[in-house]
Coordinates of C-alpha atoms in Angstrom, one line a residue:
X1 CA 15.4 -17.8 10.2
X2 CA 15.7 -20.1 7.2
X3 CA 16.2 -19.3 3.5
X4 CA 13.2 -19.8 2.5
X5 CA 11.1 -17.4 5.2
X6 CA 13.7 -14.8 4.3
X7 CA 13.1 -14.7 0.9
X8 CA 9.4 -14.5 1.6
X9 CA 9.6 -11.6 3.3
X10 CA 11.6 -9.9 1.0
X11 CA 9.6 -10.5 -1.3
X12 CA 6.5 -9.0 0.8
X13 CA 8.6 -6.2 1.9
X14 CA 9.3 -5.6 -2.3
X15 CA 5.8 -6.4 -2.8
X16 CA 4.3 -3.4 -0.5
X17 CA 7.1 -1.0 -1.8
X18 CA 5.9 -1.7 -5.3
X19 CA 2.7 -1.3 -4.4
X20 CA 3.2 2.2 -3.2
X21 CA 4.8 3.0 -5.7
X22 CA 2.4 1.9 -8.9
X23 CA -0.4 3.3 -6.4
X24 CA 1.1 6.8 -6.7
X25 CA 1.4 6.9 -10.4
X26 CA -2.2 5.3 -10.6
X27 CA -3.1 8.2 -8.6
X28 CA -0.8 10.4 -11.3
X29 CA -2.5 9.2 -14.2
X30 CA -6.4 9.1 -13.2
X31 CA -7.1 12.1 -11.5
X32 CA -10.7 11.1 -11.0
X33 CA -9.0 8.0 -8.4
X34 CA -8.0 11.5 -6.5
X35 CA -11.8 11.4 -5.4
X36 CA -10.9 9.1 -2.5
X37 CA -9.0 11.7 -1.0
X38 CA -12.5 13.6 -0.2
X39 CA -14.3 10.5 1.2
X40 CA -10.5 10.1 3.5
X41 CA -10.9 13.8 4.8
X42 CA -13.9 13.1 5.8
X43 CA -13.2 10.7 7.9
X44 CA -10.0 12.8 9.7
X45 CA -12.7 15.5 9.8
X46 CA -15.1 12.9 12.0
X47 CA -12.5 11.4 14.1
X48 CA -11.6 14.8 15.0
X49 CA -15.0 16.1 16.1
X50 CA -15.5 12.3 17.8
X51 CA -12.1 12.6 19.5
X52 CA -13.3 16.2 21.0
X53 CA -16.4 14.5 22.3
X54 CA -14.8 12.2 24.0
X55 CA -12.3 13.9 25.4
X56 CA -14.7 16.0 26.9
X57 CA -17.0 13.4 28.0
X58 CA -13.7 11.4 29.9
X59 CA -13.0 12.6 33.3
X60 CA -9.4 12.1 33.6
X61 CA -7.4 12.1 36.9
X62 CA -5.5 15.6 36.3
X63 CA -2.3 13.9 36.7
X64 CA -2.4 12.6 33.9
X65 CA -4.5 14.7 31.6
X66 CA -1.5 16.4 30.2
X67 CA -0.3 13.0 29.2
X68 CA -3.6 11.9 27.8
X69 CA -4.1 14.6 25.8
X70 CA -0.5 14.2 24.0
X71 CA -1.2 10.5 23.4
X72 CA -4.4 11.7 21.6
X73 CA -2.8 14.5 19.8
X74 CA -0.2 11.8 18.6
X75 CA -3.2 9.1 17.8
X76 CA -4.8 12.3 15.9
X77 CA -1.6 12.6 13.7
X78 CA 0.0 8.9 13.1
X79 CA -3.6 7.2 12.5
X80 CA -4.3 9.4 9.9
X81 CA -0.8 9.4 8.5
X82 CA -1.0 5.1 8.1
X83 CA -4.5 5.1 6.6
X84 CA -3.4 7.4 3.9
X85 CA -0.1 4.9 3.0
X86 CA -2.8 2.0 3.3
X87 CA -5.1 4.0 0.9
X88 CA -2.0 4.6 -1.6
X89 CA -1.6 0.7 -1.6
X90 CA -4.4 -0.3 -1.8
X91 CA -5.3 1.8 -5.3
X92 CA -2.1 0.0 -6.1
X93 CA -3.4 -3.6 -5.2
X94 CA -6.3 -3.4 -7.4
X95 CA -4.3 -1.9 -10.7
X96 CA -1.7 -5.0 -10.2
X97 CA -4.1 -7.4 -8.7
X98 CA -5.1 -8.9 -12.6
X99 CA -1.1 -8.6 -13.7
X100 CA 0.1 -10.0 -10.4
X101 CA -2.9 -13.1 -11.4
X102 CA -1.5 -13.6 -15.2
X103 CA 2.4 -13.6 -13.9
X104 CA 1.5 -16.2 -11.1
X105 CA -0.2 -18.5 -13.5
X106 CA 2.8 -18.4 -16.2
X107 CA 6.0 -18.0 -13.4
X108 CA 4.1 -19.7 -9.8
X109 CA 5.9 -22.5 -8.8
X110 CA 5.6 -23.3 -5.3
X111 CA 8.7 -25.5 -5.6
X112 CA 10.6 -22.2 -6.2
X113 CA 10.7 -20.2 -3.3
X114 CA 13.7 -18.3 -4.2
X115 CA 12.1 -17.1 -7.8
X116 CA 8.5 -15.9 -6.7
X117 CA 6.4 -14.0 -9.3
X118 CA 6.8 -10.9 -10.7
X119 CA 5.9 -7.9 -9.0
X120 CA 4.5 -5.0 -11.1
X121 CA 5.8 -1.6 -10.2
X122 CA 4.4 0.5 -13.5
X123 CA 1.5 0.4 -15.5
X124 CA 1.4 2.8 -17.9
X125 CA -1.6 3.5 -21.2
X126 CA -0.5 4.8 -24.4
X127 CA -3.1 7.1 -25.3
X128 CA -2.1 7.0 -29.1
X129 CA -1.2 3.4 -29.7
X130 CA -3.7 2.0 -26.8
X131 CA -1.1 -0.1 -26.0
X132 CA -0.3 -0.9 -22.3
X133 CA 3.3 -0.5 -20.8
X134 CA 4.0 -2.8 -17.9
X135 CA 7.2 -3.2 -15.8
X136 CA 7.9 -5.9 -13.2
X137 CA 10.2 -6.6 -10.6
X138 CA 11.5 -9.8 -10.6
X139 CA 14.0 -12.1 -9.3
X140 CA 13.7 -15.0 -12.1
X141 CA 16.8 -14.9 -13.9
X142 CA 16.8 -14.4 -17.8
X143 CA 18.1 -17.7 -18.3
X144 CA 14.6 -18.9 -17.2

C-alpha cells in the first residue's frame, strides 16, 4: 500500500469517527432529531414480526434448524445494532455536510494528499450570542 492510499483511508476512517461523534451531540442538542429513533423501532418492530413469518413459513431440514434459528437470532441483533451506528452518522453527515463544503473550497487541493480538508467533529449554537462554535480536525499544519 502506497502513501498516498494510506492516508486516504485514514482520513475516511477519521472522517466516520468524527461523524459519529458530531452525530451524537447533534442528537444531544436537538432533541426533536430523537424523533428518528421512533420511525427506527418501527422498523426492528417489522423485521421482527417479518422474520417470525418466515421462519414459520421455511421448512427447514431439522438438522439444521437449531443452526438456522441462531443465525437469525444473530441477524435479529447485529442488523439492527449497524443501522443504528449508520443512523448516528448519518444525522452527523448532514450537520457537517455545508462545513465539510466551505473547508473543501478554502483547504481542497487535490495535489495534497497528505493535508486533506478539515473534518468537523463539533458544532455547537450559542443561544445568547447566536454565534456558532465549530471544531475541526485537521492535519494542515499551522504554518499553512
Amino acid at each position: 500500500m502506497d502513501n498516498k492510499e494510506f492516508n486516504e483511508r485514514r482520513h475516511n476512517r477519521k472522517k466516520q469517527e468524527c461523524r459519529f461523534r458530531l452525530g451524537i451531540q447533534q442528537l444531544w442538542n436537538y432533541p426533536i432529531i430523537n424523533l428518528l429513533w421512533i420511525l427506527f423501532a418501527g422498523g426492528v418492530v417489522l423485521m421482527v414480526i417479518t422474520e417470525k413469518r418466515f421462519v414459520t413459513n421455511m421448512e427447514i431440514y431439522p438438522l439444521f434448524k437449531s443452526v438456522f434459528s441462531a443465525c437469525m437470532t444473530i441477524m435479529l441483533v447485529i442488523f439492527p445494532v449497524i443501522c443504528a451506528i449508520g443512523l448516528i452518522q448519518f444525522v452527523g453527515f448532514c450537520f457537517a455536510i455545508r462545513d465539510e463544503a466551505d473547508m473543501e473550497i478554502v483547504f481542497g487541493d487535490k495535489r495534497d494528499v497528505k493535508n486533506q480538508p478539515p473534518i468537523p467533529y463539533y458544532k455547537k449554537r450559542d443561544r445568547k450570542s447566536g454565534v456558532t462554535k465549530r471544531e475541526f480536525y485537521t492535519t494542515i499544519p499551522m504554518e499553512r
